[in-house]
Structures are given as C-alpha cells and as structure tokens.
PDB file of C-alpha atoms in Angstrom:
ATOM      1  CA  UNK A 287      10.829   1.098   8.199  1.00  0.00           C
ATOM      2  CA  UNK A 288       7.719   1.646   6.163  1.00  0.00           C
ATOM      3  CA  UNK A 289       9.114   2.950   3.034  1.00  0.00           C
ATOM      4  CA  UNK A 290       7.796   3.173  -0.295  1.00  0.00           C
ATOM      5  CA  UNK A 291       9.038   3.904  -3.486  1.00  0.00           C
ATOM      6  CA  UNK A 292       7.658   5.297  -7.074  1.00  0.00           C
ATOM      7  CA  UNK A 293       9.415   5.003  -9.861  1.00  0.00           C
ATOM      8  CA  UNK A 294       9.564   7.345 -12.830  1.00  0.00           C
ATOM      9  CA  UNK A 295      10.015  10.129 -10.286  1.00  0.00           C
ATOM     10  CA  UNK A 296       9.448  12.439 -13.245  1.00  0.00           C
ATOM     11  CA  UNK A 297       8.477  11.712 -16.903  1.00  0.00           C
ATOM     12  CA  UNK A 298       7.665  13.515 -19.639  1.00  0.00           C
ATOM     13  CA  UNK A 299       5.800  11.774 -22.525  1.00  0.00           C
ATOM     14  CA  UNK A 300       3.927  12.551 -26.147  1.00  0.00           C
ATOM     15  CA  UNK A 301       0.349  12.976 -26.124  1.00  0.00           C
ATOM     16  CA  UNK A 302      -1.588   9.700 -26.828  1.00  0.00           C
ATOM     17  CA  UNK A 303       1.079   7.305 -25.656  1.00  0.00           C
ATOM     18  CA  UNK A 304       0.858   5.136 -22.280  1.00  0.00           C
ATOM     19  CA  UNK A 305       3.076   5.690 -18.999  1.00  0.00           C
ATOM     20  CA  UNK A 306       3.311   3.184 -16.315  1.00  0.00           C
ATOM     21  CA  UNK A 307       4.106   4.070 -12.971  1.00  0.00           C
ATOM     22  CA  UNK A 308       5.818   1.482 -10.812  1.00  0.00           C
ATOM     23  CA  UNK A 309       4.742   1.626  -6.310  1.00  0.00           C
ATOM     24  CA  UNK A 310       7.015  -0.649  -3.910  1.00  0.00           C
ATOM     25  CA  UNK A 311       6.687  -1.314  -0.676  1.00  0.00           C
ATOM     26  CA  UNK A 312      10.267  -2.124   0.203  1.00  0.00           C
ATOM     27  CA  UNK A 313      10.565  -3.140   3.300  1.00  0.00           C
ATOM     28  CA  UNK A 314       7.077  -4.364   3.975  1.00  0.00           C
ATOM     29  CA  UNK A 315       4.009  -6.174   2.790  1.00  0.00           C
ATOM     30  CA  UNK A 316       1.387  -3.552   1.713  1.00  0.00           C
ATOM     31  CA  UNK A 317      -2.374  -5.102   2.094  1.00  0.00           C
ATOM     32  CA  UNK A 318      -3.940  -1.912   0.588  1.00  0.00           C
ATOM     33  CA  UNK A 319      -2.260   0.629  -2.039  1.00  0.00           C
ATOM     34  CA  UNK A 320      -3.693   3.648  -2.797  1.00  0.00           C
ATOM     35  CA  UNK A 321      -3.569   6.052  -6.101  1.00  0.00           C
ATOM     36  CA  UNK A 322      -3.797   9.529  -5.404  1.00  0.00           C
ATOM     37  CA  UNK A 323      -3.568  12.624  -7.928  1.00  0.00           C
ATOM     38  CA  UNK A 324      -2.209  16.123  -6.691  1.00  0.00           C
ATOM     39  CA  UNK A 325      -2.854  19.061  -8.180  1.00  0.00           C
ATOM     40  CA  UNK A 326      -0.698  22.438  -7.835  1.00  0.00           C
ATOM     41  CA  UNK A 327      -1.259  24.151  -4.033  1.00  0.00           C
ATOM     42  CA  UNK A 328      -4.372  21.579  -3.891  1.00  0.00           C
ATOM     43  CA  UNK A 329      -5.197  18.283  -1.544  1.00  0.00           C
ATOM     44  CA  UNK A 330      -4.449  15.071  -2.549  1.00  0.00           C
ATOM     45  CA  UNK A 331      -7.355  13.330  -4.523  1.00  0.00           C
ATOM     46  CA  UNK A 332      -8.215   9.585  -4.117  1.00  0.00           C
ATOM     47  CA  UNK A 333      -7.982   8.165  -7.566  1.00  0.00           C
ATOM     48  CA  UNK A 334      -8.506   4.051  -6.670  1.00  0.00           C
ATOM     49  CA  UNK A 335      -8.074   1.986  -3.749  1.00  0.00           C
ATOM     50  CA  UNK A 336      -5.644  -1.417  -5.057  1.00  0.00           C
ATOM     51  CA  UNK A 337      -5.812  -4.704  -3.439  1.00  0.00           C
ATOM     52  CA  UNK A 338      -3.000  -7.636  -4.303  1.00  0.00           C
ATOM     53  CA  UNK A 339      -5.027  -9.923  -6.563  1.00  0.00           C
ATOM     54  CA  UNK A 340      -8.423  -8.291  -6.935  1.00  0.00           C
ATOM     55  CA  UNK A 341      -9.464  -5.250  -8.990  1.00  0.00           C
ATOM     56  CA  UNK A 342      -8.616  -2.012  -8.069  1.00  0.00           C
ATOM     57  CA  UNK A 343     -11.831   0.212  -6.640  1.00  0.00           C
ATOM     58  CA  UNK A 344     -11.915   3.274  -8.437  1.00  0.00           C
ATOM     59  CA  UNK A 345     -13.343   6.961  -7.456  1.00  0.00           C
ATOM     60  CA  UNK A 346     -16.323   8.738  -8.916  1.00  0.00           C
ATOM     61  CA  UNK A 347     -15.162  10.382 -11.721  1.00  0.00           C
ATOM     62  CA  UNK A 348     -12.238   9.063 -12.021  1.00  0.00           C
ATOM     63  CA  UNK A 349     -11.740   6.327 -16.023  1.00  0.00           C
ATOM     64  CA  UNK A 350     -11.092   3.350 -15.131  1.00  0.00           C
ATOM     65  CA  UNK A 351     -10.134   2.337 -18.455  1.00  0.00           C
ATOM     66  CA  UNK A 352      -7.413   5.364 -18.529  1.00  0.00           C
ATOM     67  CA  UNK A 353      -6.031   4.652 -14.936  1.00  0.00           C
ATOM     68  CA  UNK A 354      -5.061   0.792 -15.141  1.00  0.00           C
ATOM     69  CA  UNK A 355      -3.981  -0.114 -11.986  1.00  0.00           C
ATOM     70  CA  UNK A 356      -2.331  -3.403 -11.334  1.00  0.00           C
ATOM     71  CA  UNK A 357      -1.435  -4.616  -7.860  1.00  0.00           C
ATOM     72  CA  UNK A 358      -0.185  -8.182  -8.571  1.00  0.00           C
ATOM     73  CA  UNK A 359       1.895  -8.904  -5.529  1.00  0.00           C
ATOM     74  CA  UNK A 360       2.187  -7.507  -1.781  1.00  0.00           C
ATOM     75  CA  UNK A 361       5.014  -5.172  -2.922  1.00  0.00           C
ATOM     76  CA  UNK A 362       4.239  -3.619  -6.255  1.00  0.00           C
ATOM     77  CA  UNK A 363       1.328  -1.636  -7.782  1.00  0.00           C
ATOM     78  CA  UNK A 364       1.321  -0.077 -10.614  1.00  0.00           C
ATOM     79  CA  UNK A 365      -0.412   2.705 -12.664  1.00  0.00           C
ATOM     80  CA  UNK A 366      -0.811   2.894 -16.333  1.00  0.00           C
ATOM     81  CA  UNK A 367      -2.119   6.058 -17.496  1.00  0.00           C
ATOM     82  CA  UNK A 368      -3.718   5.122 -21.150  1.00  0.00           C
ATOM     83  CA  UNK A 369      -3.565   7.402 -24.159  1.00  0.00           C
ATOM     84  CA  UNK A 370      -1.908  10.309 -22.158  1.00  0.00           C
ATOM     85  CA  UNK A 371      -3.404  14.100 -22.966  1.00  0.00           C
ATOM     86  CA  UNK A 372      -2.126  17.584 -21.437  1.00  0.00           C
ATOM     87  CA  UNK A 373      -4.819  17.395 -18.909  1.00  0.00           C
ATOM     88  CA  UNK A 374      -3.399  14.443 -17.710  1.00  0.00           C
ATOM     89  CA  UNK A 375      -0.665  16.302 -16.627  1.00  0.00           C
ATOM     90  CA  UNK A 376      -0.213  15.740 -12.594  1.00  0.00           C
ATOM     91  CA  UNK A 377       1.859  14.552  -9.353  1.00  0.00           C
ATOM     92  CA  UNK A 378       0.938  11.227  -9.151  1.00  0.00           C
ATOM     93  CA  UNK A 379       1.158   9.485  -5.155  1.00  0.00           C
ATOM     94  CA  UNK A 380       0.747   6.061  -4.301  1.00  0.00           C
ATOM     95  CA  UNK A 381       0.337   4.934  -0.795  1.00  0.00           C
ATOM     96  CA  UNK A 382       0.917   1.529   1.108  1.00  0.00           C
ATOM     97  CA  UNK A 383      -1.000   0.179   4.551  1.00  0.00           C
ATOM     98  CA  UNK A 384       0.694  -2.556   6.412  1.00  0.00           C
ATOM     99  CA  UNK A 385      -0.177  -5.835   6.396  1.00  0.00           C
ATOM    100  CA  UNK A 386      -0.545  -6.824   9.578  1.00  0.00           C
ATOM    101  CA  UNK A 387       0.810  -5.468  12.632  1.00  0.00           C
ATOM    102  CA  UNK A 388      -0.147  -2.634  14.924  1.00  0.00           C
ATOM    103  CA  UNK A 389      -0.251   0.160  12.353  1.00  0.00           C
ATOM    104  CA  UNK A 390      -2.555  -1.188   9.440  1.00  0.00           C
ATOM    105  CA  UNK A 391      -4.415   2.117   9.593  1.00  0.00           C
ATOM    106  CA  UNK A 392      -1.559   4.524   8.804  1.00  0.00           C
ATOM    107  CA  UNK A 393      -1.159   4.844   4.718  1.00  0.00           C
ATOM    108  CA  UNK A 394       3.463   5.191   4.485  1.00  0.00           C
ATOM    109  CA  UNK A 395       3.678   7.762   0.975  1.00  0.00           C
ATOM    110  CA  UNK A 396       5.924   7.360  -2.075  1.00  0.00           C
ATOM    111  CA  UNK A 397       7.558  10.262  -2.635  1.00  0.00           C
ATOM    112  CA  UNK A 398       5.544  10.982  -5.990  1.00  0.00           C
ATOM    113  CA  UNK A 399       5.287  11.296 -10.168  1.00  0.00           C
ATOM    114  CA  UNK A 400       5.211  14.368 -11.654  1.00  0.00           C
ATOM    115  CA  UNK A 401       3.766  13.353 -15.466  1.00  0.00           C
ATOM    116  CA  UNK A 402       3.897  15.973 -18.415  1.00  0.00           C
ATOM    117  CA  UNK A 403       2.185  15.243 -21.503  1.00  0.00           C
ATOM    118  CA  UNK A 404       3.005  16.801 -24.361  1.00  0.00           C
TER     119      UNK A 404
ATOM    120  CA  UNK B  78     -20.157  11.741   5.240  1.00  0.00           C
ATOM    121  CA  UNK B  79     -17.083  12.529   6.809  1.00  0.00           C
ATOM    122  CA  UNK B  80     -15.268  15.628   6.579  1.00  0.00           C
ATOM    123  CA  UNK B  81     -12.007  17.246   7.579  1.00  0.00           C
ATOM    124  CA  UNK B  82     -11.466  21.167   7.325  1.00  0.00           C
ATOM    125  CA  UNK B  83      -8.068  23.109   7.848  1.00  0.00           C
ATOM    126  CA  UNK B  84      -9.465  26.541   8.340  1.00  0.00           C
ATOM    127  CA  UNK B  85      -5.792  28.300   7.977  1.00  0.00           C
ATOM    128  CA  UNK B  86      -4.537  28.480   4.159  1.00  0.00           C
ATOM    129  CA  UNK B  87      -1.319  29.849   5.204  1.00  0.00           C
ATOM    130  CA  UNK B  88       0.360  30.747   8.758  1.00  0.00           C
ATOM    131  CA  UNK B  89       3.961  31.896   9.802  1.00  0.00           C
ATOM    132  CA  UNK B  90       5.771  31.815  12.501  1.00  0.00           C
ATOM    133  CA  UNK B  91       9.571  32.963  13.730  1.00  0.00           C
ATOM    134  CA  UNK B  92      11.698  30.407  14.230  1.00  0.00           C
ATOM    135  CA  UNK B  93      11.847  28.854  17.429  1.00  0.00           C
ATOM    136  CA  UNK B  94       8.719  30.080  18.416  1.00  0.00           C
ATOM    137  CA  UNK B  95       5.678  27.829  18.651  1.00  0.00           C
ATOM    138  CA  UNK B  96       2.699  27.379  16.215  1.00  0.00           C
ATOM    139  CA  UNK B  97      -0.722  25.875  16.640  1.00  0.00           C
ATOM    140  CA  UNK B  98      -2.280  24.526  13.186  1.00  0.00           C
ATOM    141  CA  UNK B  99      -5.904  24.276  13.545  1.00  0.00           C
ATOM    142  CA  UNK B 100      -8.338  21.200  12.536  1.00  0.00           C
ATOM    143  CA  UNK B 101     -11.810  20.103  13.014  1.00  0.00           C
ATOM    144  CA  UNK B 102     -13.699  17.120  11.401  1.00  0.00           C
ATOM    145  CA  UNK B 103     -16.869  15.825  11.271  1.00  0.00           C
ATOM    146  CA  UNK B 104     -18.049  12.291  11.521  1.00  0.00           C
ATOM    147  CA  UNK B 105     -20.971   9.941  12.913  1.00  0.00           C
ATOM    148  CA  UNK B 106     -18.324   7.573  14.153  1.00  0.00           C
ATOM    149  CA  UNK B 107     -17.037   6.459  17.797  1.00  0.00           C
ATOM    150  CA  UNK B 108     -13.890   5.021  16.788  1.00  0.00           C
ATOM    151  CA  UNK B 109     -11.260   6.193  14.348  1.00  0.00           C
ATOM    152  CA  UNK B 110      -7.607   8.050  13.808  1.00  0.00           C
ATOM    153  CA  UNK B 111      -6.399  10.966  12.883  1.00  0.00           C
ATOM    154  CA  UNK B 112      -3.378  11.792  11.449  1.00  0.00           C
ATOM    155  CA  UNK B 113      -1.182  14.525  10.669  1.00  0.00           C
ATOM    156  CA  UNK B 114       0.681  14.858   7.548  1.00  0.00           C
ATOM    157  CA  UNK B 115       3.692  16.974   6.242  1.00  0.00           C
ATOM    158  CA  UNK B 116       4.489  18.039   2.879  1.00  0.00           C
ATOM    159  CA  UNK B 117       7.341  19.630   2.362  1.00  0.00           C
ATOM    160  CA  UNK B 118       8.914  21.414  -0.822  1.00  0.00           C
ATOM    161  CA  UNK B 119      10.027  17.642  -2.159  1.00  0.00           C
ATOM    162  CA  UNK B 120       6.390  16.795  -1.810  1.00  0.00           C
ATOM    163  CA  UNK B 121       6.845  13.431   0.190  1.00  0.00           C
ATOM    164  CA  UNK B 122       4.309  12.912   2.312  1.00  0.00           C
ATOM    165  CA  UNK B 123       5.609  12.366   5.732  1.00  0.00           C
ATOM    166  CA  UNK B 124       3.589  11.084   8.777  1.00  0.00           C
ATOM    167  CA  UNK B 125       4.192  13.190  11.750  1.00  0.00           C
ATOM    168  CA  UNK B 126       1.618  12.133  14.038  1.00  0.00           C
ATOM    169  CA  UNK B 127      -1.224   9.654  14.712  1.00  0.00           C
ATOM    170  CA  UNK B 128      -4.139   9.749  16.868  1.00  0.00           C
ATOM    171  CA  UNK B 129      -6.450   6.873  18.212  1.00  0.00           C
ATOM    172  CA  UNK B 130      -9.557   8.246  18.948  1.00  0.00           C
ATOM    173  CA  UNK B 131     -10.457   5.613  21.735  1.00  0.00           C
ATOM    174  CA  UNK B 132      -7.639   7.048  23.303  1.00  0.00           C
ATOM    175  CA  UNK B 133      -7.930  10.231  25.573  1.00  0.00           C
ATOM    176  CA  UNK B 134      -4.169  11.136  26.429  1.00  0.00           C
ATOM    177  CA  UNK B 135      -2.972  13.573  23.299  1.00  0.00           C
ATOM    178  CA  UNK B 136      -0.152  11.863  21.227  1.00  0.00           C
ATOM    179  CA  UNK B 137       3.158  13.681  20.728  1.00  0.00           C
ATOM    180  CA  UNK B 138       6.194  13.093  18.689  1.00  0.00           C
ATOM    181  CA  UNK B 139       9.085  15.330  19.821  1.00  0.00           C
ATOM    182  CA  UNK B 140       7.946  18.997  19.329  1.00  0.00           C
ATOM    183  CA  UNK B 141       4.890  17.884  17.634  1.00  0.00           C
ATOM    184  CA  UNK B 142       2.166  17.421  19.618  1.00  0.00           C
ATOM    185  CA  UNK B 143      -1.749  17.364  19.465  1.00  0.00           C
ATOM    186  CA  UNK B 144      -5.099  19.193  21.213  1.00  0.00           C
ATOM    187  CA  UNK B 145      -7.481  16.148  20.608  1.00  0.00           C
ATOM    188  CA  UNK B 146     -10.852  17.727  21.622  1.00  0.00           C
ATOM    189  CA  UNK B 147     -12.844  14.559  20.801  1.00  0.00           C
ATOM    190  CA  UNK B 148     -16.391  16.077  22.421  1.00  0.00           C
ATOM    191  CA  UNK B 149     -15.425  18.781  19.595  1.00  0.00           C
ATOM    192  CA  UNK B 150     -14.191  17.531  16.838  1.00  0.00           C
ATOM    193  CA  UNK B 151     -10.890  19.370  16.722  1.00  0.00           C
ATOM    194  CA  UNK B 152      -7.651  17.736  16.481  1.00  0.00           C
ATOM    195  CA  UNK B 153      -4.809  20.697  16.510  1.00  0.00           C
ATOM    196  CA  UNK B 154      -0.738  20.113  16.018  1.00  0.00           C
ATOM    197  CA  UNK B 155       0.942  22.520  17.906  1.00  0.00           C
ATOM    198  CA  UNK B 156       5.062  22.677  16.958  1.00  0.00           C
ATOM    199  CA  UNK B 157       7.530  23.978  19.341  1.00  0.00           C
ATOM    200  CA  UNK B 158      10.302  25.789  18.595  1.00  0.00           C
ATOM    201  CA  UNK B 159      10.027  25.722  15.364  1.00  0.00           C
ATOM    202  CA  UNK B 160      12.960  24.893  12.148  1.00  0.00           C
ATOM    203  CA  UNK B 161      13.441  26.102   9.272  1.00  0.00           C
ATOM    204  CA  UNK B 162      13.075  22.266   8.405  1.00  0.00           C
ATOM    205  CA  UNK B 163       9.197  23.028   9.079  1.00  0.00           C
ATOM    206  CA  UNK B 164       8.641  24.829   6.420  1.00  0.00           C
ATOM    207  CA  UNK B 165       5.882  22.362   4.485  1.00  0.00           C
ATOM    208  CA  UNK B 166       2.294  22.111   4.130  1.00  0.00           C
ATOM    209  CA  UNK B 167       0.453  20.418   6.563  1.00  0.00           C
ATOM    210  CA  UNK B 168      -2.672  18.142   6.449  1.00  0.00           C
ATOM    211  CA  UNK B 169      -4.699  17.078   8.565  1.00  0.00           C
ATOM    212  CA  UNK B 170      -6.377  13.709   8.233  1.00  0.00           C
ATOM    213  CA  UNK B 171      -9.609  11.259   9.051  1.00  0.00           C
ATOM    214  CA  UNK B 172      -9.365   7.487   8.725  1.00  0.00           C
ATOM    215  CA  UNK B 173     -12.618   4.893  10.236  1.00  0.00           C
ATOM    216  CA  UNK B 174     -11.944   1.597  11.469  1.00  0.00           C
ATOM    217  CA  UNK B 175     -12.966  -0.443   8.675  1.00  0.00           C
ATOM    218  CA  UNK B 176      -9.661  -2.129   6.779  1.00  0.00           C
ATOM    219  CA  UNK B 177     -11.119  -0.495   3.543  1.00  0.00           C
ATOM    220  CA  UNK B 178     -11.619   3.084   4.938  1.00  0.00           C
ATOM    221  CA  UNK B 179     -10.071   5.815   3.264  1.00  0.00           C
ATOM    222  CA  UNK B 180      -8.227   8.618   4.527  1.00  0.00           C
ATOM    223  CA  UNK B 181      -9.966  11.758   4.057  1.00  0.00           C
ATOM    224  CA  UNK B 182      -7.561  14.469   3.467  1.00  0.00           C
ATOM    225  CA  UNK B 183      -8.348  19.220   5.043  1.00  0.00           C
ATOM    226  CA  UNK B 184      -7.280  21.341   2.039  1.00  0.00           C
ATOM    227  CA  UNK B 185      -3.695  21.638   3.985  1.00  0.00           C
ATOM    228  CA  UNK B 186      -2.692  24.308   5.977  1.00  0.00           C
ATOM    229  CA  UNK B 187       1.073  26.228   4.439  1.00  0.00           C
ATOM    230  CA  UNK B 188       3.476  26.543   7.055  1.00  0.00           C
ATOM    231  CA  UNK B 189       5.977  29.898   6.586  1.00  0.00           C
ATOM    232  CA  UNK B 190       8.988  29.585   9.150  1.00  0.00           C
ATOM    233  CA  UNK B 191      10.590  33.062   9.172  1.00  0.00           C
ATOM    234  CA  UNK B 192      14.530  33.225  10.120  1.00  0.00           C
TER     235      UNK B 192
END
C-alpha cells in the first residue's frame, strides 16, 4: 500500500519550452503532496507544499511562477516547470501523506524525474 | 528552527556484519517523529523506519532498528547483518505534529556494503 507514482520518469526537453510532471497516489487519498528537487550526492530540497483545491505553498527562493503546481484532486499533482533553462536541470520527487488513518505523518515517495534541458 | 545532522558522509561495512548510522536533531518540540529513509542507486525513496517521539520503546523493522536517545537528541539506525541490497544512502528525518509540518531532511549518510 502507499504507493506513488511520477510520470515522465525521465525527459529531456529544449530550452525555453514547458514540462509537466504528473504525481499519483494510487492506491490512496493523499491530503498533502510535496515537491522536492534533488541535486547530485545532495539532500532533497523542499520546493512547495500542494494541497487538493488550494494553492500550493512555495519555499523561499524557490519561482512560483516557473514551478506551477496543480493539485486538483486527492490523487494527482502536478508540476509544470515554465520556460525550462539548463539550470533547471534536476531529479524532481513528489511526495504523498495519507489522508486519514494512523500514518498521516509519514510522506510515501515517487520514485522521481530526472529533467534535462537543453 | 529545527535541524537534523548526519555526521557520517560515507561508512562501509562487510556484509553481514552490523552498522550503526549516526543522527542527532535539534528541536524546541515535545512531540514529533522521526524517520529513516533509504535511497538506493534507483533513487526511490523508501521508508524504513518511523519513530514516535511520545513513545519510549525503540521501533524496529526486521534488521533495522533504532537508538532513540530522546533526552539527547540522537536517533541512530543500526542494520544487522547487512546485504548487499543495503547499499543506498540513508537519511535521517524530523517531522512536528502539526498536519502542515514539513519533513526536515540530514545531508544523508552513503552506505558501502563490501562482499
């Protein structure tokens, strides 16, 4: 139980066009989904905090108008990375908590994005 | 603030033999969890233990089990005899109560399991 998907797992794209990755929850309802952004041999780094309905709470530092996140139902978020440059280049992570239920405070992982921008 | 630091970059250990991954964190709080996370070469974040902080007894999962020194602040995963399998990084984790907390993430600890 408690699995989530991504979906591109990979993509590679032209510099200035838009990439949307797709987060499921597919076996549960997700009240919280979380963007992270992983750089090579580093931590994970919160980008936004996503809940269904409202607007997405976004990091210091991190564009809110080049990370549009969406989360428009219990089971999907998703992240649009606007006008994509090199730097944007990452592993991208999204992460679901439960809704309801005993184990609301344990985030389940996608297994991750790796973007290149050309 | 809260913080969460994984003083090991990078430890090994023979297989079968048993390693102890160290972690200490720093918070104002009473209540809150812990977590340990695995990462391995696919990069899928895998949950491989969770600690309540209200509770004293030290959770295990299998050969994964946890020091929770709560007077301290250190929360250690110690891994009995150790697989190939795991060979991943390893992070250590901070959540609070509140429904909106975030997980603070250490810097990860590497995990080398030598044949």
């Amino acid at each position: 139980g408690a699995v989530v998907s991504q979906h591109p797992s990979w993509v590679i794209c032209k510099s200035g066009t838009s990439v949307k990755i797709e987060c499921r929850s597919l076996d549960f309802q997700a009240t919280t989904m979380f963007w992270y952004r992983q750089f090579p041999k580093q931590s994970l780094m919160l980008m936004a905090t996503s809940n269904e309905g409202s607007k997405a709470t976004y990091e210091q530092g991190v564009e809110k108008d080049k990370f549009l996140i969406n989360h428009a139902s219990l089971t999907l978020s998703t992240l649009t990375v606007t006008s994509a440059h090199p730097e944007d280049s990452s592993f991208y992570i999204c992460s679901a908590t439960l809704a309801g239920g005993p184990r609301t405070d344990t985030q389940y992982f996608g297994p991750g994005t790796r973007l290149t921008v050309l | 603030a809260q913080t969460v630091t994984q003083s090991q970059p990078e430890m090994s250990v023979q297989e079968a033999e048993t390693v102890t991954l160290s972690c200490t964190y720093d918070t104002s709080e009473s209540d809150y969890y812990l977590f340990w996370y695995k990462q391995p070469p696919s990069r899928q974040m895998i949950l491989v233990i969770r600690q309540e902080a209200y509770k004293q007894q030290n959770a295990t999962e299998n050969r994964f089990s946890v020091n929770f020194q709560k007077a301290a602040k250190s929360f250690s995963l110690k891994i009995s005899d150790s697989q190939l399998g795991d060979a991943a990084m390893y992070f250590c984790a901070y959540r609070g109560m509140n429904r909106d907390d975030k997980i603070i993430f250490g810097k990860g600890t590497r995990l080398h399991i030598l044949p």
